[in-house]
Amino acid sequence: MIIYLYYLLIYGFLLTAIIGLFASWVDRKVTARVQYRVGPPLLQPLIDIVKLLGKDTLIPTGASKAVFLMAPLIGLASTILVSALLWVNNINSTNTFLGDLIVTLYLLAIPSISIMMGGFASRNPLASLGASREMKLILSYELPFILAVLVTVIKSDFSIRLGDILNYQAQNGFIAGDLSGLLALITAIMCVQAKLALVPFDIPEAETEIIGGPLIEYSGSGLAIYRLMKNMLLFTLPFFLIILFLGGLRFDGINLLFSVLKYIGLVALITVIRNTNPRIRIDQAINFFWGPMTIMALIAVMLALMGK
Amino acid sequence: MNRDDILKDINARFPLDIVDIFDKSPKRVYIEIKPVSLTRVAKYIFKDLGARFNTASGVDTRHYMEILYHFTIEDIGLLISLKVKLDKSKKLEIDSLAPIFEGANWIEREMHELLGINFKGHPDLRRLLLSDEWPEGVYPLRKDYKEWDKKAIRDRGV
Amino acid sequence: MSLKLKALLKSPWVFHLSTGSCNNCDIEVLDCLTPRFDIERFGMLLAGSIKHADVLLITGSCNRQSVVRLKRLYEQIPKPCLVVAIGECSLSRGMFIHSYNCPVPLDKIIPVDVYIPGCPPKPEAIIAGVVKLINKIKEGKAKKK
């Protein structure tokens, strides 16, 4: 019993939060440097959250109070759970159980749904507009994401345990080394960019267009929990991709350096995509995910079935 | 048609209505007309000469209230200003140009609420710019406007 | 100084509001957010919604219609907050002091913390004013609720 609490709090919450806040600082500093300016200091994301916890929480009249206040907590709880699950599988791949890949996919859909719930619960037309855009975005990127994950399932002998995928990669090399795995990894990186609501897919929370989207009525502790959830997702989602496609993070000997390079490489790729693209419209995003991305994922699935 | 032709034409058509023509510069001319003939002359300039209605300005001078209607003919670069003088001792009213062209609708609402000129035949003479708490019958751009707000602070405090 | 105030001074998110200005001061505030006078190094971000904001940057002489909206926005900003008046028009209405539409100056409507004079003030002046306010609060000289 104690061991589960230990996994949940230390691995699921603290370690993920620290690495996630650091990755968020790296993202902001690299963006600032690319735009030829000095960026924020190192502890800035943490200070943002501490400051927001000290401000008033204002609830608009007519909003449903229970959903408005519970939505950020639901998102944070699911993020902690999925991080703990991934860490437990990464450390010792015999801790896996049947179907934990499906559980992870379900739990990873909940943070976006909690943002949507929060947007619909605030009684504001701009928030409803942002939440409906988030809903359309979820509908569009879930399909290629699940197809890309299907590639890893096919390659590791049709097993839906995360531990088996890690063991397969320990024996046969990374799944991203083959052609089908590479195509699936590219598709998955695009879907992760949309899940994290970063440019070019940050239509739901466009600052200049709909003034913050679903989060427009949140202030104080609700906003702090949402920001913490997003920063933790900045660690959890690349971690999930590393477990599926790049062999997981290992901490013995030279593999420590490789693990750090794997994670920082993914974060740097996400930042580069973020800085070099404009924001695209919601109908262009849906066409992009249901068009080229799904076709690429289907080609990857067929190549994996043929054994390449 | 060039500038001299246009002026001769207007002179010939409305001999009794024009009081004065003032050639300010090659591109600007001020034509003063009597208030009763405003609709006739404006309709001619707008429809037959094909001019564009720019704006209208109302001024409270010491002796009379005057309204200027500015029309431009862009092909030759001419700005015609029709000047109308209203007597302040009588009731301030004039025919509205809004039924002829829609562009005069809002500017006449603004002149009505800031200077107190009544426009006969205007379809919708509501308040446009002043706030809701402003009292009726007080016209801020007149020369004899007095401060009605008791809570206003008008000194810098130094 | 309490932890709340210390965190507030290290990461103030600004919200820009114009109550009827000629837009010159607004252009100078926009200059502050560009890469040349980068304010993200102080932790400042431009907040889109009033409920995410800590610092209210107000320009313009308050005319009668915008006073109603200004009071509504001041009630919606989560406290503790700082109010900065930028430009001559918001200090004392500037040259519009006898205008029929601007009855009261800004600091009779909402409490103001720092005044930045200039018509318009340069971006260096705006940054210097905000830094002076932060230093005054840190030394405890300014009253803070």
PDB file of C-alpha atoms in Angstrom, chain A residues 28 35 37-41 44 47-48 50-51 54-56 58 207 211 215-219 223 227, chain C residues 3-4 7-8 10-11 13 35 38 40-41 43 45-46 48-49 51-54 76-80:
ATOM      1  CA  ARG A  28      10.343  29.842 -23.139  1.00  0.00           C
ATOM      2  CA  GLN A  35      13.433  36.135 -31.172  1.00  0.00           C
ATOM      3  CA  ARG A  37      15.800  38.785 -26.706  1.00  0.00           C
ATOM      4  CA  VAL A  38      16.632  37.663 -23.172  1.00  0.00           C
ATOM      5  CA  GLY A  39      14.175  35.234 -21.687  1.00  0.00           C
ATOM      6  CA  PRO A  40      12.772  34.674 -18.210  1.00  0.00           C
ATOM      7  CA  PRO A  41      14.920  33.450 -15.283  1.00  0.00           C
ATOM      8  CA  GLN A  44       9.851  31.593 -13.640  1.00  0.00           C
ATOM      9  CA  ILE A  47       6.889  31.556  -9.520  1.00  0.00           C
ATOM     10  CA  ASP A  48       3.945  31.950 -11.916  1.00  0.00           C
ATOM     11  CA  VAL A  50       2.937  30.296  -6.700  1.00  0.00           C
ATOM     12  CA  LYS A  51       1.710  33.792  -7.568  1.00  0.00           C
ATOM     13  CA  GLY A  54      -2.183  33.715  -3.875  1.00  0.00           C
ATOM     14  CA  LYS A  55      -4.855  35.545  -5.843  1.00  0.00           C
ATOM     15  CA  ASP A  56      -8.622  35.603  -5.481  1.00  0.00           C
ATOM     16  CA  LEU A  58     -13.696  34.655  -8.818  1.00  0.00           C
ATOM     17  CA  GLU A 207      -4.743  34.670 -27.071  1.00  0.00           C
ATOM     18  CA  ILE A 211      -8.814  36.033 -25.290  1.00  0.00           C
ATOM     19  CA  LEU A 215      -9.681  29.552 -19.529  1.00  0.00           C
ATOM     20  CA  ILE A 216     -11.057  33.080 -19.794  1.00  0.00           C
ATOM     21  CA  GLU A 217     -13.011  33.036 -16.523  1.00  0.00           C
ATOM     22  CA  TYR A 218     -10.421  31.209 -14.437  1.00  0.00           C
ATOM     23  CA  SER A 219      -8.356  33.182 -11.936  1.00  0.00           C
ATOM     24  CA  LEU A 223      -5.685  28.786 -13.319  1.00  0.00           C
ATOM     25  CA  ARG A 227      -0.955  25.656 -15.740  1.00  0.00           C
TER      26      ARG A 227
ATOM     27  CA  LEU C   3       5.267  35.277   0.020  1.00  0.00           C
ATOM     28  CA  LYS C   4       2.159  36.375  -1.881  1.00  0.00           C
ATOM     29  CA  ALA C   7       5.652  36.207  -5.970  1.00  0.00           C
ATOM     30  CA  LEU C   8       3.409  38.971  -7.314  1.00  0.00           C
ATOM     31  CA  LYS C  10       8.396  38.635  -9.655  1.00  0.00           C
ATOM     32  CA  SER C  11       5.731  37.696 -12.166  1.00  0.00           C
ATOM     33  CA  TRP C  13       1.030  39.942 -15.777  1.00  0.00           C
ATOM     34  CA  PRO C  35      12.000  42.327 -28.387  1.00  0.00           C
ATOM     35  CA  ASP C  38      11.927  42.890 -23.672  1.00  0.00           C
ATOM     36  CA  GLU C  40       9.596  38.977 -20.352  1.00  0.00           C
ATOM     37  CA  ARG C  41      12.939  39.023 -18.552  1.00  0.00           C
ATOM     38  CA  GLY C  43       8.474  37.807 -15.837  1.00  0.00           C
ATOM     39  CA  LEU C  45       3.414  38.553 -19.843  1.00  0.00           C
ATOM     40  CA  LEU C  46       0.567  40.186 -21.703  1.00  0.00           C
ATOM     41  CA  GLY C  48      -5.612  38.516 -22.617  1.00  0.00           C
ATOM     42  CA  SER C  49      -8.367  38.245 -20.062  1.00  0.00           C
ATOM     43  CA  LYS C  51      -9.066  37.683 -14.760  1.00  0.00           C
ATOM     44  CA  HIS C  52      -5.506  36.619 -15.505  1.00  0.00           C
ATOM     45  CA  ALA C  53      -4.022  40.077 -14.891  1.00  0.00           C
ATOM     46  CA  ASP C  54      -2.066  41.601 -11.998  1.00  0.00           C
ATOM     47  CA  GLN C  76     -13.216  41.884 -12.000  1.00  0.00           C
ATOM     48  CA  ILE C  77      -9.444  41.973 -11.592  1.00  0.00           C
ATOM     49  CA  PRO C  78      -8.381  39.541  -8.867  1.00  0.00           C
ATOM     50  CA  LYS C  79      -6.851  41.361  -5.907  1.00  0.00           C
ATOM     51  CA  PRO C  80      -4.039  42.086  -4.958  1.00  0.00           C
TER      52      PRO C  80
END
